[in-house]
PDB file of C-alpha atoms in Angstrom:
ATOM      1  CA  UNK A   1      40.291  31.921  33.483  1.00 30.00           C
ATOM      2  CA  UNK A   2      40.166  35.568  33.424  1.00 35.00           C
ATOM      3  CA  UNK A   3      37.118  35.634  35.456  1.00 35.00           C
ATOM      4  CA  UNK A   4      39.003  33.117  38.422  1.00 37.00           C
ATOM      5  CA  UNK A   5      41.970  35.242  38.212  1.00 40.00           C
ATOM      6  CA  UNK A   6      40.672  38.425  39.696  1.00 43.00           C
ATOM      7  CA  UNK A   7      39.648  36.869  42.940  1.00 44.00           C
ATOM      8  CA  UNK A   8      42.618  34.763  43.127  1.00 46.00           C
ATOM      9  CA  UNK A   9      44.285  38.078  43.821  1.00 47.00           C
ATOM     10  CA  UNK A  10      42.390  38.540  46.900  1.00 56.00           C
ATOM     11  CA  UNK A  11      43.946  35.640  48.854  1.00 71.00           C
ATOM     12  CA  UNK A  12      45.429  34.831  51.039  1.00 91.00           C
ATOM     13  CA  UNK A  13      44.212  37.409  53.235  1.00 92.00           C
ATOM     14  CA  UNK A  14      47.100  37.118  55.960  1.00 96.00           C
ATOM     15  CA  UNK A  15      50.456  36.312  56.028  1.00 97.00           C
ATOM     16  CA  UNK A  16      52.466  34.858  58.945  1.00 98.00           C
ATOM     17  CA  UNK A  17      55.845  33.732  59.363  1.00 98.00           C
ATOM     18  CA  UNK A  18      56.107  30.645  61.145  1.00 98.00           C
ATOM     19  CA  UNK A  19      59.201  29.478  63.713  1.00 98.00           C
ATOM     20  CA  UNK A  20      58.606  25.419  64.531  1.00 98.00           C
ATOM     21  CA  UNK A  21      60.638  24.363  67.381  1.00 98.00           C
ATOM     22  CA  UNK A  22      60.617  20.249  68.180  1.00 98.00           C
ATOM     23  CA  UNK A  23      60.568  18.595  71.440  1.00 98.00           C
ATOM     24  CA  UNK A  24      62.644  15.860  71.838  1.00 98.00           C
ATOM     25  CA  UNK A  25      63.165  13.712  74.858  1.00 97.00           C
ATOM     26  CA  UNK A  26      66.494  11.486  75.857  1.00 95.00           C
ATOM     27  CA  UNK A  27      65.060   8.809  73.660  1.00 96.00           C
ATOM     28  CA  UNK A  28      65.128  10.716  70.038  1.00 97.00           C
ATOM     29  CA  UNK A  29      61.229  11.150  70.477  1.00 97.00           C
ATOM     30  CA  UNK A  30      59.621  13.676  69.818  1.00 98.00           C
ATOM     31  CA  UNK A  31      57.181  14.475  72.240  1.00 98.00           C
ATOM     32  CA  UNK A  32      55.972  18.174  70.863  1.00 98.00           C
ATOM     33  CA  UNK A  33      55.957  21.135  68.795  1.00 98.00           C
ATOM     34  CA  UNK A  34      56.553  24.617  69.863  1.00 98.00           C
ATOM     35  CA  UNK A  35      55.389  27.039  67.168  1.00 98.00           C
ATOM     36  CA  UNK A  36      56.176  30.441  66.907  1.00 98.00           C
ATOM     37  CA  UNK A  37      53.795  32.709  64.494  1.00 98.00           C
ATOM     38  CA  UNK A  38      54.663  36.666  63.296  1.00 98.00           C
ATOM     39  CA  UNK A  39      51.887  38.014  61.978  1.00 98.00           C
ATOM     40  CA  UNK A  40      52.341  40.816  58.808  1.00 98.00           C
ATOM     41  CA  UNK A  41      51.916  44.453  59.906  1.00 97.00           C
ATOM     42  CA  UNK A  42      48.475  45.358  58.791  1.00 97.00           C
ATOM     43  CA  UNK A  43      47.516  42.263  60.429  1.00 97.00           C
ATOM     44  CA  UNK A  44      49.179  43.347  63.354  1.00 98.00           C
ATOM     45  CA  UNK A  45      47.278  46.921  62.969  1.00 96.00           C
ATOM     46  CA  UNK A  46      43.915  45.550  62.971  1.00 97.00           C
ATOM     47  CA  UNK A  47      44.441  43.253  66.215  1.00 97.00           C
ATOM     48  CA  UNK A  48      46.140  45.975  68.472  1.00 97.00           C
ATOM     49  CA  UNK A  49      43.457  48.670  67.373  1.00 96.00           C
ATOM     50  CA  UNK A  50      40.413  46.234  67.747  1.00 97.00           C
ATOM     51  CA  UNK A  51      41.769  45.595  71.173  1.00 97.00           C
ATOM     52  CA  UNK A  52      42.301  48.741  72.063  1.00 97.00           C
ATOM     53  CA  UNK A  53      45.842  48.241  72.683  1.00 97.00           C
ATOM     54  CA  UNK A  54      48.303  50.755  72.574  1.00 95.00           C
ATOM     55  CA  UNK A  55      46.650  54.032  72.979  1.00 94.00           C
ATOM     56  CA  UNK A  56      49.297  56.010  72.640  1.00 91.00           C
ATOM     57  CA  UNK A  57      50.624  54.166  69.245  1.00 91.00           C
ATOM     58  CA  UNK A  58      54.548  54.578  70.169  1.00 92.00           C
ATOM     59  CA  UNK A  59      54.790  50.618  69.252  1.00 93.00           C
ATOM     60  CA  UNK A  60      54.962  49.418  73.167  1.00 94.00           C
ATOM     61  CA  UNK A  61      52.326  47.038  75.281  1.00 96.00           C
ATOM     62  CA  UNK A  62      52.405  47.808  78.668  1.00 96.00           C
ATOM     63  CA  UNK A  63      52.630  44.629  80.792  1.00 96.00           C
ATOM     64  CA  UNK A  64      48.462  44.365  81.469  1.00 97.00           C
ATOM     65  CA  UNK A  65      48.183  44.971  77.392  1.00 97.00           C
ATOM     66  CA  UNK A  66      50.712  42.104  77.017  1.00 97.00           C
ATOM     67  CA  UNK A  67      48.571  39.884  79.515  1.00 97.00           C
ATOM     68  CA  UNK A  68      45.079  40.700  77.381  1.00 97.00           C
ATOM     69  CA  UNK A  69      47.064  40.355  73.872  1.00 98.00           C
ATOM     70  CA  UNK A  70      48.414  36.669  75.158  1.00 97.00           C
ATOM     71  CA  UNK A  71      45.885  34.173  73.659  1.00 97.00           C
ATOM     72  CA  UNK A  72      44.282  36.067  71.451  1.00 97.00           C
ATOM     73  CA  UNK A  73      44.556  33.565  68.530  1.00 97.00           C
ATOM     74  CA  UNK A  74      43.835  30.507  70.909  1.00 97.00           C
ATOM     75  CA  UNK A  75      40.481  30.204  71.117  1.00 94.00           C
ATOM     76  CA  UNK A  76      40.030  27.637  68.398  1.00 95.00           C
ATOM     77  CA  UNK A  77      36.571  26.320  66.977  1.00 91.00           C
ATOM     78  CA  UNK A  78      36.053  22.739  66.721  1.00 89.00           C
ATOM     79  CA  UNK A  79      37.690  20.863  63.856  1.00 85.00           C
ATOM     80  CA  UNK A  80      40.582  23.861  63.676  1.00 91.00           C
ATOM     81  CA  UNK A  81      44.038  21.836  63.930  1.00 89.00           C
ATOM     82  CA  UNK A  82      45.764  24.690  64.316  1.00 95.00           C
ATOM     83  CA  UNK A  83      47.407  24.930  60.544  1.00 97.00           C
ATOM     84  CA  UNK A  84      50.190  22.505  62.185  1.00 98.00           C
ATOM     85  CA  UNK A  85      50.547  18.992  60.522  1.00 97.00           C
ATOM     86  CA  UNK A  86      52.729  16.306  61.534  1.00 98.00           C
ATOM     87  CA  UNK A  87      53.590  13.203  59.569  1.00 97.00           C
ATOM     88  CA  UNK A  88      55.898  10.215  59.587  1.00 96.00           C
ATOM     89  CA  UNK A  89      55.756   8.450  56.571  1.00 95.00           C
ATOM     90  CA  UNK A  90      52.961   9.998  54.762  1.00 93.00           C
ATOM     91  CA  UNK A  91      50.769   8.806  58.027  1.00 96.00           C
ATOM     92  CA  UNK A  92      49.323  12.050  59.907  1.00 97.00           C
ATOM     93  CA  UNK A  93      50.079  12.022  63.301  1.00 98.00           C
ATOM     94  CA  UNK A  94      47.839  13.656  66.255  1.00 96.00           C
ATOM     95  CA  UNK A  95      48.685  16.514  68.106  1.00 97.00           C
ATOM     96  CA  UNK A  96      46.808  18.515  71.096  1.00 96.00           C
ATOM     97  CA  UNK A  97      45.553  21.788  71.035  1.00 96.00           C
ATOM     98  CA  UNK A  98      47.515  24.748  72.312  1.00 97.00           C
ATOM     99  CA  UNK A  99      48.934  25.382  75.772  1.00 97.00           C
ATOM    100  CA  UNK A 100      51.378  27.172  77.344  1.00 98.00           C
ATOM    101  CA  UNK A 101      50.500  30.231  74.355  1.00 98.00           C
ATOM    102  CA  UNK A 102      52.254  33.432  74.702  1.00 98.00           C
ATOM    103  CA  UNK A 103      52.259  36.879  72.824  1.00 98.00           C
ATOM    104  CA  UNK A 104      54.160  40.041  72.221  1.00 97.00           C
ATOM    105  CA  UNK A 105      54.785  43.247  70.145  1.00 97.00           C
ATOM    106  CA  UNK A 106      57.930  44.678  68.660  1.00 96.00           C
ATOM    107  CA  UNK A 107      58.624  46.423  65.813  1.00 96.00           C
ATOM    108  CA  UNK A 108      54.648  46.774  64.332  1.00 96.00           C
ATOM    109  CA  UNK A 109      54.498  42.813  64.380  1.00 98.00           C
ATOM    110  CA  UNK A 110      52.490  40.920  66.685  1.00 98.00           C
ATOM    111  CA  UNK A 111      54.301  37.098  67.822  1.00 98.00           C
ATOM    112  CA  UNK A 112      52.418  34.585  69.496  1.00 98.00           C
ATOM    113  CA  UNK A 113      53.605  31.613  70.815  1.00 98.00           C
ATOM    114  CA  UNK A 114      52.269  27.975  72.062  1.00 98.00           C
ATOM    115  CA  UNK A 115      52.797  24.431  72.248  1.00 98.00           C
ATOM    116  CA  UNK A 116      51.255  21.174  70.942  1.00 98.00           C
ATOM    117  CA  UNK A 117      52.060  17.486  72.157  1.00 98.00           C
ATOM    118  CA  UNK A 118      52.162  14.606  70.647  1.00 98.00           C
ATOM    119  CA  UNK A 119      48.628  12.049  71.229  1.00 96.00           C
ATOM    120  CA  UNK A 120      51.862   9.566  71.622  1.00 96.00           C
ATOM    121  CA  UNK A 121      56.013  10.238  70.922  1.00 97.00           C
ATOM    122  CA  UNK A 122      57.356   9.791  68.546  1.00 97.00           C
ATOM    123  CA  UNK A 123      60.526   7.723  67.502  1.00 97.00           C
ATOM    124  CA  UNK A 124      63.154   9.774  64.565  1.00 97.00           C
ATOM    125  CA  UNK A 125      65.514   8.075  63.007  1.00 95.00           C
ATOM    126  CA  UNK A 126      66.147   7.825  58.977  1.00 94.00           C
ATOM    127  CA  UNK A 127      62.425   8.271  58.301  1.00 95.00           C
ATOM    128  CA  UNK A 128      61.657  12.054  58.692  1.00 97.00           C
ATOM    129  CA  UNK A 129      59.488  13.491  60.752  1.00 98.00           C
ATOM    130  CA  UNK A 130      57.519  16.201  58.510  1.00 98.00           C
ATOM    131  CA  UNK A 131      55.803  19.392  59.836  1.00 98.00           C
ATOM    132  CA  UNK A 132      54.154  21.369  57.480  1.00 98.00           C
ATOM    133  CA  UNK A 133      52.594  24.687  58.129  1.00 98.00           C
ATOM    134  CA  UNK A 134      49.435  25.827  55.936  1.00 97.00           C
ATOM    135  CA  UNK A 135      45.787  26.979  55.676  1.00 94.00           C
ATOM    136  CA  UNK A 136      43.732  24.286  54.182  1.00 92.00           C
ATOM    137  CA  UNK A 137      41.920  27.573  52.438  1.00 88.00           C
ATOM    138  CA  UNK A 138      44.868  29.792  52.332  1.00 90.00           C
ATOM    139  CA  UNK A 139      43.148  32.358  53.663  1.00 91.00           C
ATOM    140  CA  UNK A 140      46.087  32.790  55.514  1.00 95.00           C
ATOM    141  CA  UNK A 141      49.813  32.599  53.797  1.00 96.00           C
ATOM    142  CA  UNK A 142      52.592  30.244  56.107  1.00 97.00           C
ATOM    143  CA  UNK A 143      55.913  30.696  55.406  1.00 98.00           C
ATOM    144  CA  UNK A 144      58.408  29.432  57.490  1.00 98.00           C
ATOM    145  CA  UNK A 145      61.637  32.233  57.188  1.00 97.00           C
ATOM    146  CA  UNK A 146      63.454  30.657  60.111  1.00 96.00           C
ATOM    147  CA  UNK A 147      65.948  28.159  60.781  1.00 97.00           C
ATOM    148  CA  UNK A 148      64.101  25.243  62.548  1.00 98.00           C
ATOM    149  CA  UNK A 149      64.993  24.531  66.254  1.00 98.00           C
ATOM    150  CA  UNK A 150      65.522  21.157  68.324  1.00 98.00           C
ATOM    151  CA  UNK A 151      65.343  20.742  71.736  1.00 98.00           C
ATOM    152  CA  UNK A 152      66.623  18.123  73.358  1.00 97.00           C
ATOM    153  CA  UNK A 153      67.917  14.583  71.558  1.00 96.00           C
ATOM    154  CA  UNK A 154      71.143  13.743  69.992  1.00 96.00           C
ATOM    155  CA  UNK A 155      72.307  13.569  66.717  1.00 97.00           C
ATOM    156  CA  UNK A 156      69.202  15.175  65.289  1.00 97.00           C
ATOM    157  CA  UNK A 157      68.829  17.727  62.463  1.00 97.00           C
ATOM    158  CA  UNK A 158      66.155  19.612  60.942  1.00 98.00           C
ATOM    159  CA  UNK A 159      65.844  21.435  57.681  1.00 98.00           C
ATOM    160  CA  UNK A 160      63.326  23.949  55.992  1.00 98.00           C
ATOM    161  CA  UNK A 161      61.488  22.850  52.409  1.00 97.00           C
ATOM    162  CA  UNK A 162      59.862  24.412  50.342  1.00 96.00           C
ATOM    163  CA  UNK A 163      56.956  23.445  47.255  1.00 92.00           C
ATOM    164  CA  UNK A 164      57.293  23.790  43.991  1.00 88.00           C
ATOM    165  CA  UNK A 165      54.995  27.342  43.929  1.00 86.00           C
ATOM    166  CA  UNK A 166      54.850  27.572  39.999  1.00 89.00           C
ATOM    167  CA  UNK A 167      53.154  24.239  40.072  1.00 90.00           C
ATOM    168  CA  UNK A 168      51.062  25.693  43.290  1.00 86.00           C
ATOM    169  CA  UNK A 169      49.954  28.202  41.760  1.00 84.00           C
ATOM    170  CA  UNK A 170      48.781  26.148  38.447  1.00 90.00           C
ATOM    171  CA  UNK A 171      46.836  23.545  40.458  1.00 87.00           C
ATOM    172  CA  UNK A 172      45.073  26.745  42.109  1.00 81.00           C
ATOM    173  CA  UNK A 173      44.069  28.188  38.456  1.00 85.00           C
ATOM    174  CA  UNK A 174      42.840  24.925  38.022  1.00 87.00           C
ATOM    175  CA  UNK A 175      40.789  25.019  40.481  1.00 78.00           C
ATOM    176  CA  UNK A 176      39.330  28.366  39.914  1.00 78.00           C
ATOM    177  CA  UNK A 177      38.526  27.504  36.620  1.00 80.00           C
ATOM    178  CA  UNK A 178      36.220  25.146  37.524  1.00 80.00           C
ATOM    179  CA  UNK A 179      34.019  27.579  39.076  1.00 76.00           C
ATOM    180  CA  UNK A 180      31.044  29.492  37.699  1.00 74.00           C
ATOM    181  CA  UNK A 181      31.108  33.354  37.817  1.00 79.00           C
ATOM    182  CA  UNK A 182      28.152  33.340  40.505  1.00 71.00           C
ATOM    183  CA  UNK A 183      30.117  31.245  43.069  1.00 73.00           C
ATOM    184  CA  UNK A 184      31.109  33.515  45.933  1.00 72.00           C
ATOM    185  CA  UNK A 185      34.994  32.489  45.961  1.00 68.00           C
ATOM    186  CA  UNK A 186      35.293  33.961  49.339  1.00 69.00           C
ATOM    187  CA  UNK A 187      32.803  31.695  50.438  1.00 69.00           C
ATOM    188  CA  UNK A 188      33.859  28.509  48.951  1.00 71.00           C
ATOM    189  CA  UNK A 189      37.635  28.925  48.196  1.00 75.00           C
ATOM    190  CA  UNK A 190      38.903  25.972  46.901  1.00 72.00           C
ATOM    191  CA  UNK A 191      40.838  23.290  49.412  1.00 75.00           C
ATOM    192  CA  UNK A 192      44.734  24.315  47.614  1.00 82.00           C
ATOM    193  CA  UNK A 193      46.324  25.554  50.787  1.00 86.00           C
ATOM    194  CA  UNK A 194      48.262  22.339  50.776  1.00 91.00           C
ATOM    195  CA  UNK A 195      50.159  23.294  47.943  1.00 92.00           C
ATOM    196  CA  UNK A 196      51.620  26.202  49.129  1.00 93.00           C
ATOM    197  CA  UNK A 197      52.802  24.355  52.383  1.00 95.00           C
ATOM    198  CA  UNK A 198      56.552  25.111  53.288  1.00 97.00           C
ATOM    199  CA  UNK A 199      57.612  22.383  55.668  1.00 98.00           C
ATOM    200  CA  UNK A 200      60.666  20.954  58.867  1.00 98.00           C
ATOM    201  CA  UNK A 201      62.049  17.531  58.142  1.00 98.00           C
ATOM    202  CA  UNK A 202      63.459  16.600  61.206  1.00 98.00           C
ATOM    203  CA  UNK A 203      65.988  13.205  61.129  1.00 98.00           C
ATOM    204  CA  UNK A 204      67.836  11.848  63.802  1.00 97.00           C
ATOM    205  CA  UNK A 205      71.093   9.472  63.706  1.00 93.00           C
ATOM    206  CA  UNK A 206      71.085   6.014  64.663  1.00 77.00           C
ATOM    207  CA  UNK A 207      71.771   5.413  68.642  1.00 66.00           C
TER     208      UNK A 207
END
């Protein structure tokens, strides 16, 4: 255990606070996520220096640095879902990749921006709709700091949750301790990102 512990320390590498705005159409569907993600400063740092942007470092883009910042985190490999997960019922339901992205810097923090669709909408009532935001790795940390917004529908509310992280954090020992000391955790982190995941439940009133 004391060998798993040290390079527990080293994740997650990244930590982002998360805004979830859902789309809802006339009908109490929702029809799509708009998700909002602040990135910590050093983050930040590294992404506005590697670009190049802001020469001058008094914390403003100009509008052309704004332009080439806007989509930097939307090129997505293949099988990347975007650390966005829908659900109704415990059944995972699809969502598109990004459009629509956007990005800007205030205050040492980078924001991005973009929106997801539903493959199909989806009908809230009683049963919640969950979105929950985590790295299946947890490389990166999620947290979701902000009030959740809805757009559209009637009668609808949505409300921030959050896991049990003592009982997080012993599944992820768990998992560490199954590892030998050669294993090159970075490499193979184990799958606990789950665990950590704060999450919207979004219910809507009976017509």
């Amino acid at each position: 255990m004391c060998l798993a512990a040290g390079p527990a320390l080293a994740h997650p590498h990244v930590f982002i606070d998360t805004r979830i705005e859902i789309l809802l159409n006339d009908r109490n569907e929702a029809t799509g996520l708009r998700v909002s993600w602040t990135y910590d400063d050093l983050y930040s740092l590294y992404i506005v220096g590697d670009m190049g942007l802001d020469p001058d470092w008094d914390g403003k883009l100009t509008p052309d640095e704004v332009a080439r910042l806007s989509g930097f985190d939307m090129d997505w490999i293949d099988g990347f879902e975007g650390d966005t997960f829908a659900l109704m019922a415990g059944a995972p339901l699809g969502l598109s990749g990004p459009r629509d992205w956007t990005a800007g810097y205030a205050d040492g923090k980078i924001t991005s921006t973009h929106v997801r669709d539903f493959a199909a909408p989806v009908a809230v009532a009683a049963e919640p709709l969950v979105v929950q935001v985590y790295d299946p790795g947890y490389y990166v940390a999620y947290a979701i700091p902000f009030d959740p917004v809805v757009t559209g529908g009637t009668g609808c509310t949505a409300q921030v949750f959050v896991p049990d992280l003592d009982a997080a954090s012993e599944a992820l020992q768990a998992a560490l301790a199954e590892y030998t000391p050669d294993v090159d955790l970075e490499a193979e982190f184990p799958a606990v990102g789950a665990n950590f995941a704060e999450e919207v439940r979004l219910t809507c009133a009976a017509p």
